[in-house]
Coordinates of C-alpha atoms and ligand atoms in Angstrom, one line a residue:
M80 CA 16.9 78.0 -41.5
R81 CA 20.1 78.1 -39.5
R82 CA 23.1 76.7 -41.3
T83 CA 25.5 74.7 -39.5
T84 CA 29.0 76.1 -40.1
P85 CA 31.8 73.6 -40.7
N86 CA 33.3 75.0 -37.6
R87 CA 30.3 74.2 -35.5
L88 CA 30.0 70.8 -37.0
F89 CA 33.6 70.1 -36.1
Y90 CA 33.0 71.2 -32.4
S91 CA 29.9 69.1 -32.1
L92 CA 31.7 66.1 -33.5
C93 CA 34.5 66.6 -31.1
I94 CA 32.1 66.8 -28.1
L95 CA 30.3 63.7 -29.3
I96 CA 33.5 61.8 -29.6
I97 CA 34.7 62.9 -26.1
V98 CA 31.4 62.1 -24.5
T99 CA 31.3 58.7 -26.2
F100 CA 34.9 58.1 -25.1
F101 CA 34.0 58.8 -21.5
V102 CA 30.9 56.7 -21.5
L103 CA 32.8 53.8 -23.1
T104 CA 35.7 54.2 -20.8
I105 CA 33.6 54.2 -17.7
N106 CA 31.7 51.2 -19.0
I107 CA 35.0 49.4 -19.5
Y108 CA 36.1 50.1 -16.0
T109 CA 32.7 49.3 -14.5
G110 CA 31.9 46.5 -16.8
P111 CA 33.9 43.6 -15.4
F112 CA 33.2 44.6 -11.8
T113 CA 29.4 45.2 -11.8
E114 CA 27.4 42.6 -9.9
P115 CA 25.5 40.1 -12.0
G116 CA 22.1 41.5 -13.0
H117 CA 23.3 45.1 -13.1
E118 CA 25.4 44.8 -16.3
N119 CA 22.9 46.8 -18.4
E120 CA 22.3 49.6 -16.0
I121 CA 24.6 52.1 -17.8
T122 CA 24.7 52.1 -21.5
P123 CA 26.3 54.6 -23.9
G124 CA 23.9 57.4 -24.6
Q125 CA 22.6 57.7 -21.0
N126 CA 24.6 60.9 -20.7
A127 CA 22.7 62.1 -17.6
A128 CA 24.3 59.3 -15.6
I129 CA 27.9 60.3 -16.3
D130 CA 28.3 62.6 -13.4
S131 CA 25.9 60.9 -10.9
P132 CA 27.4 60.2 -7.5
E133 CA 26.5 56.5 -7.8
L134 CA 28.5 56.3 -11.0
R135 CA 31.5 58.1 -9.5
R136 CA 31.4 55.7 -6.5
R137 CA 31.4 52.7 -8.8
R138 CA 34.2 54.1 -10.9
D139 CA 36.3 54.7 -7.9
L140 CA 35.6 51.2 -6.6
S141 CA 36.4 49.6 -9.9
L142 CA 39.6 51.6 -10.3
K143 CA 40.6 50.4 -6.9
E144 CA 39.7 46.8 -7.7
A145 CA 41.6 47.0 -10.9
W146 CA 44.6 48.3 -9.0
L147 CA 44.4 45.6 -6.4
R148 CA 44.2 42.9 -9.1
K149 CA 47.1 44.4 -10.9
R150 CA 49.1 44.4 -7.7
E151 CA 48.2 40.9 -6.9
L152 CA 49.3 39.7 -10.4
R153 CA 52.5 41.6 -10.1
N154 CA 53.1 40.1 -6.7
R155 CA 52.5 36.7 -8.0
D156 CA 55.1 37.2 -10.6
A157 CA 57.6 38.6 -8.1
P158 CA 58.0 36.0 -5.4
S159 CA 61.3 37.6 -4.4
R160 CA 59.4 39.4 -1.7
F161 CA 60.2 36.3 0.3
D162 CA 63.9 36.7 0.1
G163 CA 64.9 35.3 3.5
I164 CA 67.2 32.2 3.7
Y165 CA 66.7 30.5 7.1
V166 CA 69.2 28.3 8.8
R167 CA 69.3 26.6 12.2
E168 CA 72.0 24.0 12.7
A169 CA 74.6 22.0 10.7
Y170 CA 76.0 18.5 11.0
R171 CA 79.4 17.1 10.2
V172 CA 78.3 14.0 8.4
S173 CA 81.7 12.8 7.2
D174 CA 85.3 13.7 7.2
N175 CA 84.8 15.8 4.1
E176 CA 81.3 17.1 4.4
I177 CA 79.1 19.4 6.6
R178 CA 75.4 19.2 5.7
F179 CA 72.5 21.4 6.8
V180 CA 68.8 22.0 6.1
Y181 CA 67.6 25.4 5.2
L182 CA 64.4 27.1 4.0
E183 CA 64.1 29.6 1.1
N184 CA 61.4 30.6 -1.4
Q185 CA 61.5 28.1 -4.3
D186 CA 62.7 30.5 -6.9
N187 CA 65.2 32.4 -4.7
N188 CA 68.4 32.7 -6.7
M189 CA 70.8 33.9 -4.1
N190 CA 73.7 31.5 -3.4
L191 CA 75.2 30.7 0.0
R192 CA 78.9 30.7 1.0
A193 CA 80.6 29.1 3.8
E194 CA 84.0 29.8 5.4
V195 CA 86.2 26.7 5.4
A196 CA 89.5 26.6 7.3
S197 CA 92.5 26.9 5.0
L198 CA 90.3 27.4 1.9
G199 CA 88.5 30.7 2.9
W200 CA 85.0 31.4 1.6
Q201 CA 83.5 28.6 -0.6
P202 CA 80.2 28.3 -2.5
V203 CA 77.7 26.0 -0.7
E204 CA 76.3 23.3 -3.0
Y205 CA 72.6 22.7 -2.6
F206 CA 70.1 19.9 -3.3
C207 CA 66.4 19.6 -3.4
F208 CA 64.8 16.7 -1.6
N209 CA 63.1 15.5 -4.8
A210 CA 63.0 16.3 -8.4
S211 CA 60.3 19.0 -8.2
C212 CA 62.4 21.2 -5.9
F213 CA 59.5 22.5 -3.9
D214 CA 57.8 21.1 -0.8
I215 CA 54.1 20.7 -1.2
L216 CA 51.8 22.2 -3.8
F217 CA 51.6 25.9 -3.4
C218 CA 53.7 26.2 -0.3
S219 CA 56.6 28.0 -2.0
M220 CA 59.0 28.1 1.0
A221 CA 61.0 25.0 0.1
T222 CA 63.4 22.8 2.0
R223 CA 67.0 22.8 0.7
F224 CA 70.1 20.8 1.7
G225 CA 73.3 22.7 1.8
S226 CA 76.6 20.8 1.6
V227 CA 80.0 22.2 2.4
R228 CA 83.0 20.2 1.2
L229 CA 85.9 20.1 3.6
P230 CA 89.6 19.3 2.9
L231 CA 90.4 15.9 4.4
N232 CA 91.7 15.6 8.0
I233 CA 90.5 18.9 9.3
P234 CA 89.4 18.6 12.9
H235 CA 85.9 19.2 14.0
E236 CA 84.9 22.8 14.6
P237 CA 81.7 23.4 16.7
F238 CA 80.6 26.4 14.5
I239 CA 80.5 27.3 10.8
H240 CA 80.2 30.8 9.2
L241 CA 77.6 31.1 6.5
T242 CA 76.6 34.1 4.4
T243 CA 75.2 34.9 1.0
E244 CA 77.1 35.9 -2.1
T245 CA 76.2 39.6 -1.6
N246 CA 76.3 39.9 2.1
D247 CA 79.3 41.4 4.0
E248 CA 78.4 39.8 7.3
F249 CA 78.0 36.2 8.3
A250 CA 75.9 34.0 10.6
V251 CA 77.5 31.7 13.1
V252 CA 75.8 28.3 12.9
P253 CA 76.5 25.5 15.4
V254 CA 77.8 22.2 13.9
T255 CA 77.2 18.8 15.6
D256 CA 79.6 16.0 14.9
V257 CA 77.6 12.9 13.7
R258 CA 80.4 11.0 12.0
L259 CA 80.4 7.2 12.5
H260 CA 83.4 5.4 13.8
P261 CA 85.3 4.4 10.7
V262 CA 85.9 0.8 11.8
Q263 CA 83.3 -0.5 14.2
H264 CA 80.6 2.0 15.2
H265 CA 78.8 1.6 18.5
Y266 CA 75.3 3.1 18.6
Q267 CA 74.2 4.4 22.0
H268 CA 70.6 3.5 21.1
T269 CA 69.0 0.8 18.9
L270 CA 65.6 2.3 18.4
G271 CA 64.7 6.0 18.4
V272 CA 61.8 8.2 17.3
C273 CA 61.6 11.5 15.5
L274 CA 58.3 13.2 16.4
Q275 CA 56.8 15.8 14.0
P276 CA 56.7 19.2 15.7
I277 CA 53.6 19.6 17.9
F278 CA 51.6 22.5 16.6
F279 CA 48.8 24.4 18.4
F280 CA 48.8 21.2 20.4
T281 CA 46.1 20.4 23.0
D282 CA 45.7 16.6 23.5
W283 CA 48.2 15.9 26.3
T284 CA 46.8 12.4 26.8
V285 CA 48.1 11.2 23.5
I286 CA 51.7 12.2 24.5
M287 CA 51.6 9.7 27.3
Q288 CA 50.3 7.0 25.0
F289 CA 53.0 7.8 22.5
F290 CA 55.9 7.6 25.0
E291 CA 54.6 4.5 26.8
S292 CA 53.8 2.5 23.6
W293 CA 57.3 3.2 22.2
I294 CA 59.1 2.5 25.5
A295 CA 57.2 -0.7 26.0
Q296 CA 58.5 -1.9 22.6
G297 CA 62.1 -1.0 23.0
A298 CA 62.6 2.7 22.0
T299 CA 65.2 4.4 24.2
K300 CA 65.7 7.8 22.4
F301 CA 63.2 10.5 21.5
Y302 CA 63.6 13.6 19.4
F303 CA 60.6 15.6 20.3
Y304 CA 60.1 18.8 18.2
K305 CA 57.8 21.5 19.5
H306 CA 56.3 24.6 17.9
S307 CA 53.2 25.6 20.0
Y308 CA 51.3 23.9 22.8
T309 CA 49.1 24.3 25.9
W310 CA 50.3 24.6 29.5
Q311 CA 49.0 21.0 30.2
T312 CA 51.2 19.7 27.4
K313 CA 54.1 21.5 29.0
K314 CA 53.5 19.8 32.3
V315 CA 53.4 16.4 30.7
L316 CA 56.6 17.1 28.7
D317 CA 58.4 18.4 31.8
F318 CA 57.4 15.2 33.7
Y319 CA 58.7 13.0 30.9
K320 CA 61.9 15.0 30.7
D321 CA 62.5 14.4 34.4
S322 CA 61.7 10.7 34.0
L323 CA 63.6 10.0 30.8
G324 CA 66.6 12.3 31.1
D325 CA 68.9 12.3 28.1
S326 CA 66.7 9.8 26.4
L327 CA 64.4 12.6 25.6
E328 CA 65.6 15.6 23.6
L329 CA 63.0 18.4 23.5
I330 CA 63.8 20.5 20.4
D331 CA 62.3 24.0 19.8
W332 CA 61.1 24.5 16.3
S333 CA 59.8 27.9 15.7
D334 CA 58.3 29.9 12.8
V335 CA 60.7 31.8 10.7
P336 CA 61.3 35.4 11.7
V337 CA 58.7 37.9 10.4
H338 CA 58.1 41.6 11.0
A339 CA 55.2 42.2 13.4
R340 CA 53.5 44.3 10.7
D341 CA 53.5 41.4 8.2
R342 CA 52.4 38.6 10.6
G343 CA 49.5 36.6 9.2
S344 CA 49.6 38.2 5.7
Y345 CA 49.5 35.8 2.8
D346 CA 51.5 38.3 0.7
R347 CA 54.2 39.2 3.2
D348 CA 54.5 36.6 6.0
P349 CA 56.9 33.9 4.8
N350 CA 55.2 31.6 7.4
S351 CA 52.1 31.7 5.2
R352 CA 54.1 29.7 2.6
V353 CA 55.6 27.1 4.8
F354 CA 53.7 23.7 4.8
R355 CA 53.0 22.4 8.3
H356 CA 55.7 24.3 10.1
A357 CA 58.4 23.0 7.8
A358 CA 57.6 19.3 8.1
T359 CA 60.1 18.3 5.4
A360 CA 62.9 20.3 7.0
F361 CA 62.1 18.8 10.4
M362 CA 62.3 15.2 9.1
H363 CA 65.7 15.8 7.6
D364 CA 67.0 17.8 10.5
C365 CA 66.0 15.0 12.9
M366 CA 67.5 12.3 10.7
L367 CA 70.8 14.2 10.6
R368 CA 70.7 14.7 14.4
A369 CA 70.1 11.0 15.0
R370 CA 73.1 9.9 12.8
S371 CA 75.7 7.8 14.7
V372 CA 73.5 8.0 17.9
V373 CA 70.6 5.7 17.0
K374 CA 70.6 2.7 14.7
F375 CA 66.9 2.7 13.7
I376 CA 64.7 5.8 13.6
A377 CA 60.9 5.9 13.1
N378 CA 59.8 9.2 11.6
T379 CA 56.4 9.6 13.0
D380 CA 53.4 11.5 14.4
L381 CA 51.6 11.3 17.7
D382 CA 48.6 9.5 16.2
D383 CA 50.7 6.6 14.8
L384 CA 50.9 3.5 17.0
A385 CA 53.7 1.2 16.0
V386 CA 53.1 -2.5 16.9
S387 CA 55.4 -5.5 16.7
S388 CA 54.1 -9.0 17.3
N389 CA 56.8 -9.7 19.9
L390 CA 56.3 -6.3 21.6
N391 CA 59.9 -5.5 20.9
I392 CA 60.4 -3.4 17.8
S393 CA 64.2 -3.0 18.2
E394 CA 64.6 -6.8 18.3
T395 CA 62.4 -7.2 15.2
L396 CA 64.4 -4.6 13.3
E397 CA 67.7 -6.2 14.4
T398 CA 66.5 -9.5 13.0
V399 CA 65.4 -8.2 9.6
S400 CA 68.5 -6.1 9.2
K401 CA 70.7 -9.1 9.6
R402 CA 68.9 -10.6 6.6
H403 CA 69.2 -7.2 4.8
P404 CA 72.6 -5.8 5.7
N405 CA 72.4 -3.2 2.9
A406 CA 69.0 -1.8 3.9
A407 CA 68.5 2.0 4.4
Q408 CA 64.9 1.6 5.6
F409 CA 62.2 -0.8 6.2
K410 CA 58.8 0.1 4.9
V411 CA 55.7 -1.2 6.8
D412 CA 51.9 -1.0 6.6
W413 CA 50.1 2.0 8.0
I414 CA 46.6 0.9 8.8
L415 CA 43.8 3.4 9.4
S416 CA 42.0 2.6 12.7
H417 CA 39.5 4.0 15.1
Q418 CA 40.3 4.8 18.7
P419 CA 37.3 6.0 20.7
Q420 CA 38.1 9.0 22.9
H421 CA 36.8 9.6 26.4
W422 CA 38.4 13.0 27.0
D423 CA 35.7 14.3 29.3
S424 CA 36.5 11.7 32.0
V425 CA 40.3 12.4 32.0
N426 CA 41.1 15.1 34.4
N427 CA 44.6 14.1 35.6
P428 CA 47.3 11.7 34.4
K429 CA 46.0 8.9 36.8
D430 CA 42.8 8.8 34.9
L431 CA 44.5 7.5 31.8
N432 CA 44.2 3.8 30.8
F433 CA 45.1 4.0 27.1
D434 CA 42.1 1.8 26.1
L435 CA 43.9 0.1 23.2
Q436 CA 41.5 -2.8 23.4
S437 CA 38.8 -0.5 21.9
V438 CA 40.9 0.2 18.8
R439 CA 39.2 -1.1 15.7
V440 CA 41.0 -1.6 12.4
L441 CA 39.1 -0.5 9.3
E442 CA 38.2 -2.8 6.5
I443 CA 40.7 -2.0 3.7
D444 CA 38.1 -1.6 1.0
N445 CA 36.6 1.2 3.1
I446 CA 39.7 3.4 3.0
R447 CA 40.4 6.1 0.4
W448 CA 43.0 4.9 -2.1
D449 CA 45.9 7.2 -1.1
Y450 CA 45.6 6.2 2.6
R451 CA 45.2 2.6 1.7
V452 CA 48.6 2.5 -0.1
S453 CA 50.6 4.9 2.0
K454 CA 53.3 3.3 4.2
K455 CA 55.6 4.3 7.1
M456 CA 59.3 3.7 7.5
F457 CA 62.0 2.9 10.0
H458 CA 65.3 4.4 8.7
R459 CA 69.0 3.8 9.3
P460 CA 69.7 7.6 9.7
E461 CA 73.2 7.6 8.1
R462 CA 72.0 5.7 5.0
V463 CA 69.0 7.8 4.0
M464 CA 69.4 11.2 2.2
H465 CA 66.1 12.6 0.9
F466 CA 62.6 11.3 1.8
D467 CA 59.2 12.3 3.1
M468 CA 56.7 10.6 5.4
H469 CA 55.9 7.9 2.9
S470 CA 58.5 7.9 0.2
V471 CA 62.2 7.8 -0.3
Y472 CA 63.8 9.9 -3.0
R473 CA 67.5 9.1 -2.5
N474 CA 69.6 7.0 -0.2
E475 CA 73.4 7.3 0.4
P476 CA 75.8 5.3 -1.7
S477 CA 76.3 1.9 -0.2
A478 CA 79.6 1.2 1.6
E479 CA 80.1 -2.0 -0.3
D480 CA 79.5 -0.6 -3.8
K481 CA 79.7 3.2 -4.1
K482 CA 77.8 3.0 -7.4
Q483 CA 74.7 1.6 -5.7
Q484 CA 72.5 3.2 -3.1
Y485 CA 71.5 1.5 0.1
T486 CA 68.2 -0.3 -0.4
T487 CA 64.6 0.0 0.7
I488 CA 63.1 -3.2 2.2
E489 CA 59.3 -3.6 1.9
M490 CA 57.6 -5.5 4.7
F491 CA 54.0 -5.3 3.6
E492 CA 51.2 -7.3 5.0
N493 CA 53.6 -8.4 7.6
P494 CA 51.8 -9.3 10.9
D495 CA 55.1 -8.8 12.8
L496 CA 55.5 -5.1 12.3
Y497 CA 53.1 -2.3 11.3
F498 CA 51.7 1.1 12.3
L499 CA 48.1 1.8 13.2
H500 CA 47.0 5.2 12.2
L501 CA 44.7 6.4 14.9
R502 CA 43.5 9.4 13.1
R503 CA 40.8 11.5 14.9
F504 CA 39.3 12.9 11.8
E505 CA 38.8 10.3 9.1
R506 CA 35.5 11.0 7.6
H507 CA 37.1 12.2 4.4
L508 CA 39.4 9.3 4.2
L509 CA 36.6 6.8 4.0
N510 CA 34.5 5.6 1.2
P511 CA 30.7 5.9 1.7
L512 CA 29.3 4.6 5.0
P513 CA 28.6 2.2 6.7
V514 CA 32.1 1.8 8.1
E515 CA 33.2 -1.8 8.3
Y516 CA 35.8 -3.2 10.6
N517 CA 38.4 -5.9 9.9
N518 CA 37.4 -8.6 12.3
N519 CA 40.5 -10.7 11.5
F520 CA 42.7 -8.3 13.2
N521 CA 44.5 -9.8 16.3
Q522 CA 43.0 -7.7 19.1
S523 CA 44.6 -9.7 21.8
L524 CA 48.0 -8.3 20.9
L525 CA 46.8 -4.8 21.5
M526 CA 45.5 -5.9 24.9
K527 CA 48.8 -7.3 25.8
L528 CA 50.5 -4.1 24.7
N529 CA 48.0 -2.1 26.7
T530 CA 48.8 -4.1 29.9
K531 CA 52.5 -3.6 29.4
M532 CA 52.1 0.2 28.9
L533 CA 49.8 0.6 31.9
D534 CA 52.2 -1.3 34.2
Q535 CA 55.1 0.8 33.1
F536 CA 53.1 4.1 33.3
N537 CA 51.8 3.4 36.8
K538 CA 55.3 2.7 38.0
R539 CA 56.5 5.9 36.4
I540 CA 53.9 8.2 38.0
E541 CA 53.5 6.3 41.3
G542 CA 54.0 8.6 44.3
T543 CA 54.6 11.7 42.1
E544 CA 52.7 14.9 42.5
F545 CA 52.2 14.8 38.7
A546 CA 50.0 11.7 39.0
E547 CA 47.1 13.6 40.5
S548 CA 47.7 17.1 39.3
P549 CA 44.6 18.5 37.7
L550 CA 45.0 19.3 34.0
T551 CA 41.5 20.6 33.4
P552 CA 39.7 22.2 31.8
W553 CA 40.9 21.0 28.5
S554 CA 38.6 18.6 26.5
Q555 CA 36.1 21.2 25.2
E556 CA 38.9 23.5 24.0
A557 CA 40.9 20.7 22.6
R558 CA 38.0 19.4 20.5
Q559 CA 37.4 22.9 19.1
T560 CA 41.1 23.5 18.3
M561 CA 41.4 20.1 16.6
R562 CA 38.3 20.8 14.6
D563 CA 39.7 24.2 13.5
L564 CA 43.0 22.7 12.6
E565 CA 41.3 20.1 10.5
Q566 CA 39.4 22.8 8.7
C567 CA 42.8 24.4 8.0
R568 CA 43.6 21.4 5.7
R569 CA 40.8 22.6 3.5
E570 CA 40.9 26.4 3.8
A571 CA 43.5 29.1 3.7
F572 CA 43.2 32.8 4.5
G573 CA 39.4 32.6 4.1
S574 CA 39.5 30.7 0.8
I575 CA 38.2 27.2 0.4
L576 CA 40.9 25.3 -1.4
D577 CA 40.0 23.7 -4.8
D578 CA 41.5 23.4 -8.2
Q579 CA 40.9 27.2 -8.9
N580 CA 41.9 28.4 -5.4
Q581 CA 45.4 27.2 -5.3
M582 CA 47.0 28.4 -2.1
C583 CA 49.4 27.1 0.5
Q584 CA 47.5 25.2 3.1
Q585 CA 48.3 24.2 6.7
S586 CA 50.8 27.0 7.3
S587 CA 51.2 28.2 10.8
S588 CA 50.4 31.7 9.7
G589 CA 47.2 30.6 8.0
C590 CA 46.0 28.2 10.7
E591 CA 46.6 30.4 13.7
G592 CA 43.9 32.9 12.7
M593 CA 41.4 30.1 12.4
L594 CA 41.7 28.9 16.0
T595 CA 38.5 29.8 17.9
G596 CA 38.9 27.7 21.1
G597 CA 40.3 30.7 23.0
V598 CA 43.3 28.6 24.1
P599 CA 46.5 30.5 24.9
F600 CA 49.5 28.6 23.3
I601 CA 53.0 28.5 24.5
K602 CA 55.3 29.3 21.6
T603 CA 58.9 28.4 21.3
T604 CA 61.5 31.1 21.0
M605 CA 63.0 31.9 17.6
T606 CA 65.3 29.2 16.3
W607 CA 66.0 30.3 12.7
T608 CA 68.6 32.8 11.5
N609 CA 68.0 34.7 8.3
V610 CA 71.4 34.5 6.5
A611 CA 70.1 36.9 3.9
H612 CA 69.3 39.7 6.3
K613 CA 69.8 43.2 4.9
A614 CA 70.8 45.9 7.4
L615 CA 74.6 45.9 8.1
F616 CA 76.5 46.8 11.2
N617 CA 79.5 49.0 11.0
T618 CA 82.7 47.0 10.9
Y619 CA 83.8 48.0 14.4
V620 CA 80.9 46.0 15.9
E621 CA 82.2 42.6 16.7
Q622 CA 80.9 40.1 14.1
K623 CA 80.9 36.9 16.1
K624 CA 78.4 38.0 18.8
K625 CA 75.9 39.6 16.5
F626 CA 74.5 36.7 14.7
S627 CA 75.1 33.8 17.0
I628 CA 71.7 32.2 17.4
F629 CA 72.4 31.2 21.0
Ligands
NAG1276 C1 58.1 15.7 -4.5 O1 57.5 15.7 -3.2 C2 56.2 16.2 -3.0 C3 55.9 16.2 -1.6 O2 56.0 14.9 -1.1 C4 55.3 15.5 -3.9 O3 54.0 16.0 -3.8 C5 55.8 15.5 -5.4 O4 55.0 14.7 -6.2 C6 57.2 15.0 -5.4 N1 57.7 15.2 -6.8 C7 58.4 14.3 -7.4 C8 58.8 14.7 -8.8 O5 58.7 13.2 -6.9
NAG1277 C1 64.1 -6.1 23.3 O1 65.0 -7.1 23.0 C2 66.3 -6.9 23.4 C3 67.2 -8.1 23.1 O2 66.9 -8.5 21.8 C4 66.4 -6.6 24.9 O3 67.7 -6.2 25.2 C5 65.5 -5.5 25.3 O4 65.5 -5.3 26.7 C6 64.1 -5.8 24.8 N1 63.2 -4.6 25.0 C7 62.0 -4.7 25.5 C8 61.3 -3.4 25.7 O5 61.4 -5.7 25.7
NAG1278 C1 47.2 -13.0 18.6 O1 48.2 -12.4 19.4 C2 48.4 -13.2 20.6 C3 49.2 -12.3 21.5 O2 50.4 -11.9 20.9 C4 49.1 -14.5 20.2 O3 49.3 -15.3 21.4 C5 48.1 -15.3 19.3 O4 48.7 -16.4 18.8 C6 47.7 -14.4 18.1 N1 46.7 -15.0 17.4 C7 46.7 -15.2 16.1 C8 45.5 -15.9 15.5 O5 47.6 -14.9 15.4

């Protein structure tokens, strides 16, 4: 009988422990990542499998997965990867304040500084547009409001210098003077419209409906923001610019700058974290821009049709504001409606007839709750401070009593003024079918509006080359693009959004990759400056030219 020496026993034990350790370790690595149904394939004791190619492959895969997960978690905890601070333009809102909108990641903690005549570099105060301090859900690139205090009586300067607390260089940002006359202000326009940036935009017919419906009811000023659009859209905009002149301001509104290598990456492209091409920033930029120029501003989208019973919205607003001299905005109904589309028969501008008589208003009980209660607003630009499409978070202090804010006037269920929401995709906004229409709605008013719009439009295009210039093909591609964009409300970077999958949706960087219509889009040139840029020029390079955004 062979005796086992203590020494041998010791070695055997060691080997057993080591083997067990490996098997267990490998199982831990493989465990969480094996596909369902394969969990029991490798168990401790099946030593033969330790070195099999299959096992090695799995081990490598699982190590890689573990590493990727770890990186993802680390990245989630370190949002400072998005450290840009993006600025466009500033506005002199009063004798002692310059205000501007900027974008930065919600937990950025770098402060801005501004150079103020006679005071030198001063910290910039900042505000969020509501208590939560971020824009929408998981879109972490948030809108901020910078405020620079000025000593009294300094004259207007057309530029301001902005930088961060750690940067040696500064950006030169244009400043528009939007101060009201201190005694009796005269507005150049009574009614104006701020239009949400058009975005991978294909439906040029609705642009004409938009302009003609507003002009027919008294609007004389348009701030039309644009991000990306088709060549047909450009033709239409060029035509209206010719026709309307200074009444139409076309404003480029681009993505924020991104390195070509990072474009379209959820982890590295800041545009993947910006909700709908910075919709919140746009609204406030437009409202600041309209100050002192326009008395009442509608903040709206192309599929919103404003209607007033006298077909004169500016007159209606003048009348109610006489009754409410302290109002900052008038809130009106926003009614979900159907407008049948006949895109295939529209080949050139002359083919358009608006067809408002075929609009049907939905029965209120049919509409999803959030869309049933949402409203739209007409603002007095110099009286509103922070707001979104449907709500107001803060108004300016009232001139009569500085302790009070200007007020919001509700004009609900008012047949004299409302918006129809002509949404093209409404299936998810309706309760179960069949769809029912509101038959009490006054259809004849829409017919009257349609006639007015058509007369006006025919006069505008009469005898122009534009009237009959072919803008085809477009309908097929437009349908596909709109369908893809609609899907982008529910999906981001290949993930269907739900309570578990919480990602930023409707970002330009997320939606662009989902477009399958093969449409080439015209994109506006870069309009944002990153104030927190890193590389520095030598001091002998002239500062002023380097960062001017124009
Ligand atoms: C802030 O605004 C966002 C976007 O409109 C909204 O989702 C959120 O509920 C608001 N938060 C507060 C505290 O009002
Ligand atoms: C609206 O009414 C005002 C006067 O109250 C008038 O000056 C203006 O021309 C009218 N606009 C339209 C489009 O009817
Ligand atoms: C419907 O609108 C037309 C045109 O504005 C108006 O003349 C008519 O009185 C309205 N009908 C009702 C029932 O309000």
